[in-house]
mmCIF file of C-alpha atoms in Angstrom:
data_model
loop_
_atom_site.group_PDB
_atom_site.id
_atom_site.type_symbol
_atom_site.label_atom_id
_atom_site.label_comp_id
_atom_site.label_asym_id
_atom_site.label_seq_id
_atom_site.Cartn_x
_atom_site.Cartn_y
_atom_site.Cartn_z
ATOM 1 C CA UNK B 1 123.273 135.021 105.667
ATOM 2 C CA UNK B 2 125.024 131.719 104.937
ATOM 3 C CA UNK B 3 125.591 132.929 101.363
ATOM 4 C CA UNK B 4 127.854 135.767 102.495
ATOM 5 C CA UNK B 5 130.153 133.684 104.717
ATOM 6 C CA UNK B 6 131.708 132.180 101.577
ATOM 7 C CA UNK B 7 134.782 134.345 100.804
ATOM 8 C CA UNK B 8 134.621 133.522 97.078
ATOM 9 C CA UNK B 9 131.289 135.319 96.736
ATOM 10 C CA UNK B 10 132.620 138.403 98.509
ATOM 11 C CA UNK B 11 135.778 138.511 96.389
ATOM 12 C CA UNK B 12 133.864 138.105 93.134
ATOM 13 C CA UNK B 13 131.362 140.860 94.003
ATOM 14 C CA UNK B 14 134.030 143.332 95.131
ATOM 15 C CA UNK B 15 136.323 142.680 92.160
ATOM 16 C CA UNK B 16 133.456 142.756 89.657
ATOM 17 C CA UNK B 17 132.060 146.060 91.022
ATOM 18 C CA UNK B 18 135.470 147.731 91.156
ATOM 19 C CA UNK B 19 136.359 146.564 87.645
ATOM 20 C CA UNK B 20 133.028 147.711 86.177
ATOM 21 C CA UNK B 21 133.275 151.123 87.842
ATOM 22 C CA UNK B 22 136.843 151.653 86.669
ATOM 23 C CA UNK B 23 136.029 150.700 83.098
ATOM 24 C CA UNK B 24 132.951 152.934 82.992
ATOM 25 C CA UNK B 25 134.896 155.866 84.406
ATOM 26 C CA UNK B 26 137.718 155.388 81.909
ATOM 27 C CA UNK B 27 135.292 155.109 79.010
ATOM 28 C CA UNK B 28 133.439 158.243 80.114
ATOM 29 C CA UNK B 29 136.625 160.324 80.383
ATOM 30 C CA UNK B 30 137.728 159.126 76.975
ATOM 31 C CA UNK B 31 134.372 160.075 75.481
ATOM 32 C CA UNK B 32 134.539 163.597 76.960
ATOM 33 C CA UNK B 33 137.928 164.189 75.424
ATOM 34 C CA UNK B 34 136.849 162.943 72.026
ATOM 35 C CA UNK B 35 133.574 164.914 71.676
ATOM 36 C CA UNK B 36 135.114 168.324 72.602
ATOM 37 C CA UNK B 37 131.742 169.924 73.385
ATOM 38 C CA UNK B 38 129.472 168.642 70.655
ATOM 39 C CA UNK B 39 126.238 167.729 72.430
ATOM 40 C CA UNK B 40 124.940 165.097 70.040
ATOM 41 C CA UNK B 41 128.356 163.561 69.634
ATOM 42 C CA UNK B 42 128.711 163.595 73.443
ATOM 43 C CA UNK B 43 125.497 161.655 73.906
ATOM 44 C CA UNK B 44 126.552 159.112 71.297
ATOM 45 C CA UNK B 45 129.954 158.774 72.951
ATOM 46 C CA UNK B 46 128.380 158.321 76.381
ATOM 47 C CA UNK B 47 126.137 155.578 75.041
ATOM 48 C CA UNK B 48 129.141 153.960 73.385
ATOM 49 C CA UNK B 49 131.142 154.238 76.588
ATOM 50 C CA UNK B 50 128.355 152.769 78.725
ATOM 51 C CA UNK B 51 127.703 149.814 76.452
ATOM 52 C CA UNK B 52 131.387 149.287 75.863
ATOM 53 C CA UNK B 53 132.175 149.464 79.570
ATOM 54 C CA UNK B 54 129.402 147.076 80.416
ATOM 55 C CA UNK B 55 130.561 144.661 77.734
ATOM 56 C CA UNK B 56 134.171 144.815 78.854
ATOM 57 C CA UNK B 57 133.075 144.402 82.514
ATOM 58 C CA UNK B 58 130.997 141.361 81.629
ATOM 59 C CA UNK B 59 133.905 139.888 79.698
ATOM 60 C CA UNK B 60 136.336 140.429 82.570
ATOM 61 C CA UNK B 61 133.764 139.257 85.102
ATOM 62 C CA UNK B 62 133.150 136.082 83.123
ATOM 63 C CA UNK B 63 136.884 135.437 82.928
ATOM 64 C CA UNK B 64 137.251 136.030 86.678
ATOM 65 C CA UNK B 65 134.301 133.744 87.399
ATOM 66 C CA UNK B 66 135.818 131.048 85.172
ATOM 67 C CA UNK B 67 139.140 131.283 87.036
ATOM 68 C CA UNK B 68 137.416 131.053 90.462
ATOM 69 C CA UNK B 69 135.247 128.156 89.333
ATOM 70 C CA UNK B 70 138.265 126.288 87.948
ATOM 71 C CA UNK B 71 140.119 126.826 91.218
ATOM 72 C CA UNK B 72 137.124 125.554 93.211
ATOM 73 C CA UNK B 73 136.808 122.444 91.057
ATOM 74 C CA UNK B 74 140.525 121.768 91.438
ATOM 75 C CA UNK B 75 139.975 121.738 95.208
ATOM 76 C CA UNK B 76 137.007 119.404 94.823
ATOM 77 C CA UNK B 77 139.103 117.127 92.612
ATOM 78 C CA UNK B 78 141.841 117.106 95.260
ATOM 79 C CA UNK B 79 139.273 116.242 97.912
ATOM 80 C CA UNK B 80 137.933 113.382 95.754
ATOM 81 C CA UNK B 81 141.468 112.053 95.259
ATOM 82 C CA UNK B 82 142.117 112.135 98.993
ATOM 83 C CA UNK B 83 138.891 110.234 99.659
ATOM 84 C CA UNK B 84 139.860 107.651 97.043
ATOM 85 C CA UNK B 85 143.202 107.186 98.812
ATOM 86 C CA UNK B 86 141.382 106.746 102.101
ATOM 87 C CA UNK B 87 139.009 104.138 100.671
ATOM 88 C CA UNK B 88 141.675 102.076 98.878
ATOM 89 C CA UNK B 89 144.758 102.574 101.009
ATOM 90 C CA UNK B 90 145.711 102.311 104.681
ATOM 91 C CA UNK B 91 147.136 105.826 104.764
ATOM 92 C CA UNK B 92 145.103 108.610 106.262
ATOM 93 C CA UNK B 93 144.149 111.398 103.808
ATOM 94 C CA UNK B 94 145.883 114.746 104.242
ATOM 95 C CA UNK B 95 143.182 117.151 103.126
ATOM 96 C CA UNK B 96 144.037 120.586 101.741
ATOM 97 C CA UNK B 97 143.777 123.591 104.009
ATOM 98 C CA UNK B 98 140.777 125.899 104.045
ATOM 99 C CA UNK B 99 140.150 129.017 106.069
ATOM 100 C CA UNK B 100 136.379 129.497 105.853
ATOM 101 C CA UNK B 101 133.458 129.059 103.526
ATOM 102 C CA UNK B 102 131.120 126.298 102.438
ATOM 103 C CA UNK B 103 133.909 124.229 100.897
ATOM 104 C CA UNK B 104 135.868 124.350 104.160
ATOM 105 C CA UNK B 105 132.778 123.245 106.088
ATOM 106 C CA UNK B 106 132.306 120.360 103.638
ATOM 107 C CA UNK B 107 135.944 119.356 104.045
ATOM 108 C CA UNK B 108 135.659 119.437 107.834
ATOM 109 C CA UNK B 109 132.555 117.230 107.835
ATOM 110 C CA UNK B 110 134.150 114.767 105.429
ATOM 111 C CA UNK B 111 137.249 114.623 107.631
ATOM 112 C CA UNK B 112 135.095 113.825 110.663
ATOM 113 C CA UNK B 113 133.365 111.082 108.704
ATOM 114 C CA UNK B 114 136.655 109.548 107.531
ATOM 115 C CA UNK B 115 138.074 109.569 111.069
ATOM 116 C CA UNK B 116 134.906 107.895 112.373
ATOM 117 C CA UNK B 117 135.032 105.251 109.652
ATOM 118 C CA UNK B 118 138.701 104.586 110.373
ATOM 119 C CA UNK B 119 138.016 104.184 114.089
ATOM 120 C CA UNK B 120 135.118 101.823 113.389
ATOM 121 C CA UNK B 121 137.283 99.774 111.032
ATOM 122 C CA UNK B 122 140.042 99.552 113.650
ATOM 123 C CA UNK B 123 137.512 98.571 116.311
ATOM 124 C CA UNK B 124 136.048 95.838 114.080
ATOM 125 C CA UNK B 125 139.534 94.527 113.340
ATOM 126 C CA UNK B 126 140.316 94.463 117.054
ATOM 127 C CA UNK B 127 137.074 92.623 117.829
ATOM 128 C CA UNK B 128 137.835 90.132 115.063
ATOM 129 C CA UNK B 129 141.276 89.448 116.499
ATOM 130 C CA UNK B 130 139.833 89.240 120.007
ATOM 131 C CA UNK B 131 137.227 86.711 118.864
ATOM 132 C CA UNK B 132 139.888 84.649 117.111
ATOM 133 C CA UNK B 133 142.089 84.639 120.220
ATOM 134 C CA UNK B 134 139.121 83.784 122.455
ATOM 135 C CA UNK B 135 138.118 80.824 120.277
ATOM 136 C CA UNK B 136 141.712 79.598 120.243
ATOM 137 C CA UNK B 137 141.963 79.887 124.025
ATOM 138 C CA UNK B 138 138.649 78.131 124.609
ATOM 139 C CA UNK B 139 139.543 75.268 122.311
ATOM 140 C CA UNK B 140 142.882 74.921 124.091
ATOM 141 C CA UNK B 141 141.230 74.957 127.519
ATOM 142 C CA UNK B 142 138.653 72.352 126.525
ATOM 143 C CA UNK B 143 141.055 70.069 124.690
ATOM 144 C CA UNK B 144 142.810 68.807 127.828
ATOM 145 C CA UNK B 145 139.716 67.778 129.853
ATOM 146 C CA UNK B 146 138.052 66.311 126.764
ATOM 147 C CA UNK B 147 141.148 64.212 126.095
ATOM 148 C CA UNK B 148 141.064 63.000 129.697
ATOM 149 C CA UNK B 149 137.387 62.173 129.357
ATOM 150 C CA UNK B 150 138.082 60.042 126.292
ATOM 151 C CA UNK B 151 140.840 58.176 128.121
ATOM 152 C CA UNK B 152 138.620 57.545 131.149
ATOM 153 C CA UNK B 153 135.804 56.359 128.913
ATOM 154 C CA UNK B 154 138.200 53.923 127.218
ATOM 155 C CA UNK B 155 139.422 52.572 130.560
ATOM 156 C CA UNK B 156 135.870 52.166 131.847
ATOM 157 C CA UNK B 157 135.091 49.965 128.848
ATOM 158 C CA UNK B 158 137.816 47.506 129.771
ATOM 159 C CA UNK B 159 136.223 44.109 130.567
ATOM 160 C CA UNK B 160 138.340 43.182 133.592
ATOM 161 C CA UNK B 161 138.400 46.477 135.497
ATOM 162 C CA UNK B 162 137.956 46.065 139.244
ATOM 163 C CA UNK B 163 135.358 47.884 141.341
ATOM 164 C CA UNK B 164 137.758 50.243 143.159
ATOM 165 C CA UNK B 165 139.369 51.285 139.897
ATOM 166 C CA UNK B 166 135.961 51.896 138.333
ATOM 167 C CA UNK B 167 134.863 54.074 141.266
ATOM 168 C CA UNK B 168 138.083 56.091 141.060
ATOM 169 C CA UNK B 169 137.619 56.649 137.326
ATOM 170 C CA UNK B 170 134.005 57.668 137.866
ATOM 171 C CA UNK B 171 135.083 60.239 140.463
ATOM 172 C CA UNK B 172 137.617 61.645 138.004
ATOM 173 C CA UNK B 173 134.954 61.678 135.309
ATOM 174 C CA UNK B 174 132.561 63.666 137.496
ATOM 175 C CA UNK B 175 135.316 66.085 138.460
ATOM 176 C CA UNK B 176 136.241 66.733 134.819
ATOM 177 C CA UNK B 177 132.598 67.216 133.830
ATOM 178 C CA UNK B 178 132.159 69.675 136.681
ATOM 179 C CA UNK B 179 135.270 71.580 135.583
ATOM 180 C CA UNK B 180 134.021 71.785 132.010
ATOM 181 C CA UNK B 181 130.614 72.927 133.218
ATOM 182 C CA UNK B 182 132.188 75.631 135.397
ATOM 183 C CA UNK B 183 134.346 76.797 132.488
ATOM 184 C CA UNK B 184 131.430 77.010 130.067
ATOM 185 C CA UNK B 185 129.275 78.858 132.600
ATOM 186 C CA UNK B 186 132.061 81.371 133.243
ATOM 187 C CA UNK B 187 132.663 81.862 129.514
ATOM 188 C CA UNK B 188 128.956 82.405 128.850
ATOM 189 C CA UNK B 189 128.762 85.019 131.602
ATOM 190 C CA UNK B 190 131.858 86.787 130.309
ATOM 191 C CA UNK B 191 130.445 86.726 126.769
ATOM 192 C CA UNK B 192 127.216 88.318 128.012
ATOM 193 C CA UNK B 193 129.178 91.059 129.737
ATOM 194 C CA UNK B 194 131.286 91.630 126.611
ATOM 195 C CA UNK B 195 128.133 91.903 124.503
ATOM 196 C CA UNK B 196 126.534 94.386 126.908
ATOM 197 C CA UNK B 197 123.641 92.006 127.585
ATOM 198 C CA UNK B 198 123.991 92.234 131.385
ATOM 199 C CA UNK B 199 122.160 94.969 133.272
ATOM 200 C CA UNK B 200 124.040 95.670 136.490
ATOM 201 C CA UNK B 201 121.966 97.096 139.295
ATOM 202 C CA UNK B 202 123.245 100.161 141.108
ATOM 203 C CA UNK B 203 122.040 100.128 144.697
ATOM 204 C CA UNK B 204 123.779 100.976 147.931
ATOM 205 C CA UNK B 205 125.413 97.825 149.331
ATOM 206 C CA UNK B 206 127.389 97.457 152.575
ATOM 207 C CA UNK B 207 130.694 95.652 152.181
ATOM 208 C CA UNK B 208 129.859 93.389 155.122
ATOM 209 C CA UNK B 209 126.852 91.959 153.284
ATOM 210 C CA UNK B 210 128.705 91.316 150.012
ATOM 211 C CA UNK B 211 131.662 89.753 151.846
ATOM 212 C CA UNK B 212 129.339 87.406 153.764
ATOM 213 C CA UNK B 213 127.582 86.259 150.582
ATOM 214 C CA UNK B 214 130.916 85.663 148.864
ATOM 215 C CA UNK B 215 132.592 83.837 151.756
ATOM 216 C CA UNK B 216 129.747 81.562 152.916
ATOM 217 C CA UNK B 217 130.161 78.939 150.116
ATOM 218 C CA UNK B 218 133.897 78.666 150.933
ATOM 219 C CA UNK B 219 133.778 78.417 154.731
ATOM 220 C CA UNK B 220 133.642 74.606 154.889
ATOM 221 C CA UNK B 221 136.586 74.242 152.510
ATOM 222 C CA UNK B 222 138.541 76.785 154.533
ATOM 223 C CA UNK B 223 137.761 74.975 157.783
ATOM 224 C CA UNK B 224 138.979 71.688 156.306
ATOM 225 C CA UNK B 225 142.294 73.382 155.513
ATOM 226 C CA UNK B 226 142.428 75.066 158.922
ATOM 227 C CA UNK B 227 142.368 78.553 157.368
ATOM 228 C CA UNK B 228 141.049 81.633 159.138
ATOM 229 C CA UNK B 229 139.001 84.401 157.564
ATOM 230 C CA UNK B 230 139.557 87.828 159.167
ATOM 231 C CA UNK B 231 137.162 90.704 158.503
ATOM 232 C CA UNK B 232 137.968 94.344 159.288
ATOM 233 C CA UNK B 233 135.866 97.317 158.276
ATOM 234 C CA UNK B 234 133.206 99.816 159.184
ATOM 235 C CA UNK B 235 129.617 98.672 159.109
ATOM 236 C CA UNK B 236 128.561 101.814 157.231
ATOM 237 C CA UNK B 237 131.168 101.460 154.470
ATOM 238 C CA UNK B 238 129.793 100.297 151.148
ATOM 239 C CA UNK B 239 129.453 101.002 147.439
ATOM 240 C CA UNK B 240 126.847 101.339 144.693
ATOM 241 C CA UNK B 241 126.623 98.179 142.628
ATOM 242 C CA UNK B 242 124.968 94.836 141.949
ATOM 243 C CA UNK B 243 125.002 92.533 144.967
ATOM 244 C CA UNK B 244 124.733 89.149 143.219
ATOM 245 C CA UNK B 245 127.363 89.832 140.553
ATOM 246 C CA UNK B 246 129.733 91.508 143.026
ATOM 247 C CA UNK B 247 129.471 88.605 145.489
ATOM 248 C CA UNK B 248 130.233 86.104 142.721
ATOM 249 C CA UNK B 249 133.242 88.126 141.534
ATOM 250 C CA UNK B 250 134.541 88.513 145.088
ATOM 251 C CA UNK B 251 134.021 84.779 145.628
ATOM 252 C CA UNK B 252 136.369 84.056 142.725
ATOM 253 C CA UNK B 253 139.077 86.191 144.351
ATOM 254 C CA UNK B 254 138.577 84.516 147.726
ATOM 255 C CA UNK B 255 138.713 81.080 146.104
ATOM 256 C CA UNK B 256 141.989 82.006 144.435
ATOM 257 C CA UNK B 257 143.423 83.173 147.761
ATOM 258 C CA UNK B 258 142.181 80.028 149.518
ATOM 259 C CA UNK B 259 143.836 77.768 146.959
ATOM 260 C CA UNK B 260 147.198 79.496 147.388
ATOM 261 C CA UNK B 261 147.104 79.885 151.170
ATOM 262 C CA UNK B 262 148.782 77.047 153.064
ATOM 263 C CA UNK B 263 146.955 74.991 155.669
ATOM 264 C CA UNK B 264 146.609 76.948 158.891
ATOM 265 C CA UNK B 265 147.044 80.255 157.081
ATOM 266 C CA UNK B 266 144.709 83.226 157.010
ATOM 267 C CA UNK B 267 142.860 85.415 154.567
ATOM 268 C CA UNK B 268 142.031 88.959 155.619
ATOM 269 C CA UNK B 269 139.563 91.436 154.152
ATOM 270 C CA UNK B 270 139.671 95.168 154.896
ATOM 271 C CA UNK B 271 137.224 97.756 153.644
ATOM 272 C CA UNK B 272 136.832 101.485 154.003
ATOM 273 C CA UNK B 273 135.112 104.405 152.337
ATOM 274 C CA UNK B 274 136.074 108.025 151.684
ATOM 275 C CA UNK B 275 134.784 110.919 149.626
ATOM 276 C CA UNK B 276 136.377 109.672 146.400
ATOM 277 C CA UNK B 277 136.036 105.874 146.432
ATOM 278 C CA UNK B 278 135.135 102.778 148.435
ATOM 279 C CA UNK B 279 137.938 100.245 148.790
ATOM 280 C CA UNK B 280 138.053 96.531 149.564
ATOM 281 C CA UNK B 281 141.387 94.726 150.109
ATOM 282 C CA UNK B 282 141.792 90.951 150.089
ATOM 283 C CA UNK B 283 145.097 89.644 151.472
ATOM 284 C CA UNK B 284 146.519 86.172 152.027
ATOM 285 C CA UNK B 285 149.756 84.847 153.494
ATOM 286 C CA UNK B 286 150.563 82.424 150.682
ATOM 287 C CA UNK B 287 153.609 82.446 148.392
ATOM 288 C CA UNK B 288 152.401 85.520 146.512
ATOM 289 C CA UNK B 289 152.402 86.146 142.779
ATOM 290 C CA UNK B 290 155.517 85.571 140.689
ATOM 291 C CA UNK B 291 156.937 88.890 139.375
ATOM 292 C CA UNK B 292 156.656 87.742 135.755
ATOM 293 C CA UNK B 293 153.011 86.761 136.325
ATOM 294 C CA UNK B 294 151.945 89.928 138.127
ATOM 295 C CA UNK B 295 151.296 92.096 135.007
ATOM 296 C CA UNK B 296 149.141 89.359 133.441
ATOM 297 C CA UNK B 297 147.444 87.735 136.423
ATOM 298 C CA UNK B 298 144.073 89.377 135.651
ATOM 299 C CA UNK B 299 144.099 88.512 131.949
ATOM 300 C CA UNK B 300 141.708 85.967 130.531
ATOM 301 C CA UNK B 301 143.052 82.383 130.318
ATOM 302 C CA UNK B 302 146.377 83.392 131.814
ATOM 303 C CA UNK B 303 147.867 80.785 134.134
ATOM 304 C CA UNK B 304 151.148 81.525 135.849
ATOM 305 C CA UNK B 305 153.570 79.311 137.695
ATOM 306 C CA UNK B 306 151.432 78.874 140.793
ATOM 307 C CA UNK B 307 148.035 79.257 139.115
ATOM 308 C CA UNK B 308 145.681 76.345 138.612
ATOM 309 C CA UNK B 309 142.256 76.123 136.994
ATOM 310 C CA UNK B 310 141.445 77.652 133.626
ATOM 311 C CA UNK B 311 142.533 81.228 134.277
ATOM 312 C CA UNK B 312 139.076 82.806 134.024
ATOM 313 C CA UNK B 313 138.116 83.489 137.658
ATOM 314 C CA UNK B 314 140.183 86.630 138.204
ATOM 315 C CA UNK B 315 139.452 87.889 134.684
ATOM 316 C CA UNK B 316 135.733 87.457 135.345
ATOM 317 C CA UNK B 317 136.054 89.383 138.625
ATOM 318 C CA UNK B 318 137.818 92.246 136.881
ATOM 319 C CA UNK B 319 135.116 92.420 134.193
ATOM 320 C CA UNK B 320 132.332 92.563 136.777
ATOM 321 C CA UNK B 321 133.996 95.258 138.869
ATOM 322 C CA UNK B 322 134.973 97.311 135.826
ATOM 323 C CA UNK B 323 131.369 97.258 134.597
ATOM 324 C CA UNK B 324 130.360 98.817 137.951
ATOM 325 C CA UNK B 325 132.868 101.694 137.726
ATOM 326 C CA UNK B 326 135.366 99.773 139.805
ATOM 327 C CA UNK B 327 139.038 98.902 139.393
ATOM 328 C CA UNK B 328 140.658 95.594 140.385
ATOM 329 C CA UNK B 329 144.424 95.456 140.868
ATOM 330 C CA UNK B 330 146.798 92.781 142.143
ATOM 331 C CA UNK B 331 150.100 93.149 143.973
ATOM 332 C CA UNK B 332 152.372 91.369 146.437
ATOM 333 C CA UNK B 333 152.532 92.264 150.101
ATOM 334 C CA UNK B 334 155.878 93.362 151.550
ATOM 335 C CA UNK B 335 155.598 90.724 154.293
ATOM 336 C CA UNK B 336 154.639 87.986 151.832
ATOM 337 C CA UNK B 337 151.414 86.896 150.193
ATOM 338 C CA UNK B 338 149.155 88.385 147.549
ATOM 339 C CA UNK B 339 146.893 91.414 147.823
ATOM 340 C CA UNK B 340 143.897 92.222 145.625
ATOM 341 C CA UNK B 341 142.429 95.737 145.780
ATOM 342 C CA UNK B 342 138.967 96.668 144.540
ATOM 343 C CA UNK B 343 138.061 100.347 144.344
ATOM 344 C CA UNK B 344 134.598 101.597 143.472
ATOM 345 C CA UNK B 345 134.855 105.232 142.421
ATOM 346 C CA UNK B 346 131.977 107.565 143.158
ATOM 347 C CA UNK B 347 132.422 109.427 139.882
ATOM 348 C CA UNK B 348 133.149 108.456 136.291
ATOM 349 C CA UNK B 349 136.829 107.718 135.767
#
């Protein structure tokens, strides 16, 4: 029974029974010595001893119960004080020790609740700081193109601007609007992923298909720069994921490599699969990533020495691959150039 797993109940019952028995025995022995054989006096003495023993036992039992109850309420008061500290202070409560019993179970459940509340509070604080940083970064990223747009608009309103100058300003205006549109689209997609509003499919996809979908929009730009795209991998190698999102994320990596590969250079992709993971490597023969930029190259809005754009393409790729149980890492090749590695693990990591 749950009632008997409380040690206070056991201690009270044992002590109360032992005390009552000892008092009754002592009273009975005293009565026998006092009566010295008189039957009627013996019966009166036995009655006196019984009632006296019961009364003394009840008195001692009540005192023992009062002491146990006071001790229990002191523990409850200590628990209430610790909870008050937790609610009004940043320190974690150090709850008193218990071995077993209902009060120990209550303490354990309250401790679990306080830890959960603390973790939720820390998570909310982190999300608040993240949102503040994201808004600051977005405003900073949009400020520069919006300032340029205002300047172009002012120059276009000049009365004596020639036709060639107007066309050049209009081209710059279109380019800036396209950049802002690309940035907002990327930010909206990243916000949807952060909010858990994106449902990624999980179907078997060959690497060759995803690579083709990612590289096709960039082939003309690569041809204009005289760059070669080399593909190496088994036709059967693949991974479980979402084809559209994975192709878009891979396209961002390829675009980054294309922008930092010199004219006449090459970009190579290698893929393979084993029992643990499926791996895709993207390598270029450009200048590589600066050592101070390497730890932060995949962070949102980070732009290093040789990085252009808004700094969201690689961060978006990492978010997409991470959501599909993948890991994206960046490193420099020993022979020069950058290398991006995507691993899709076949189990939860």
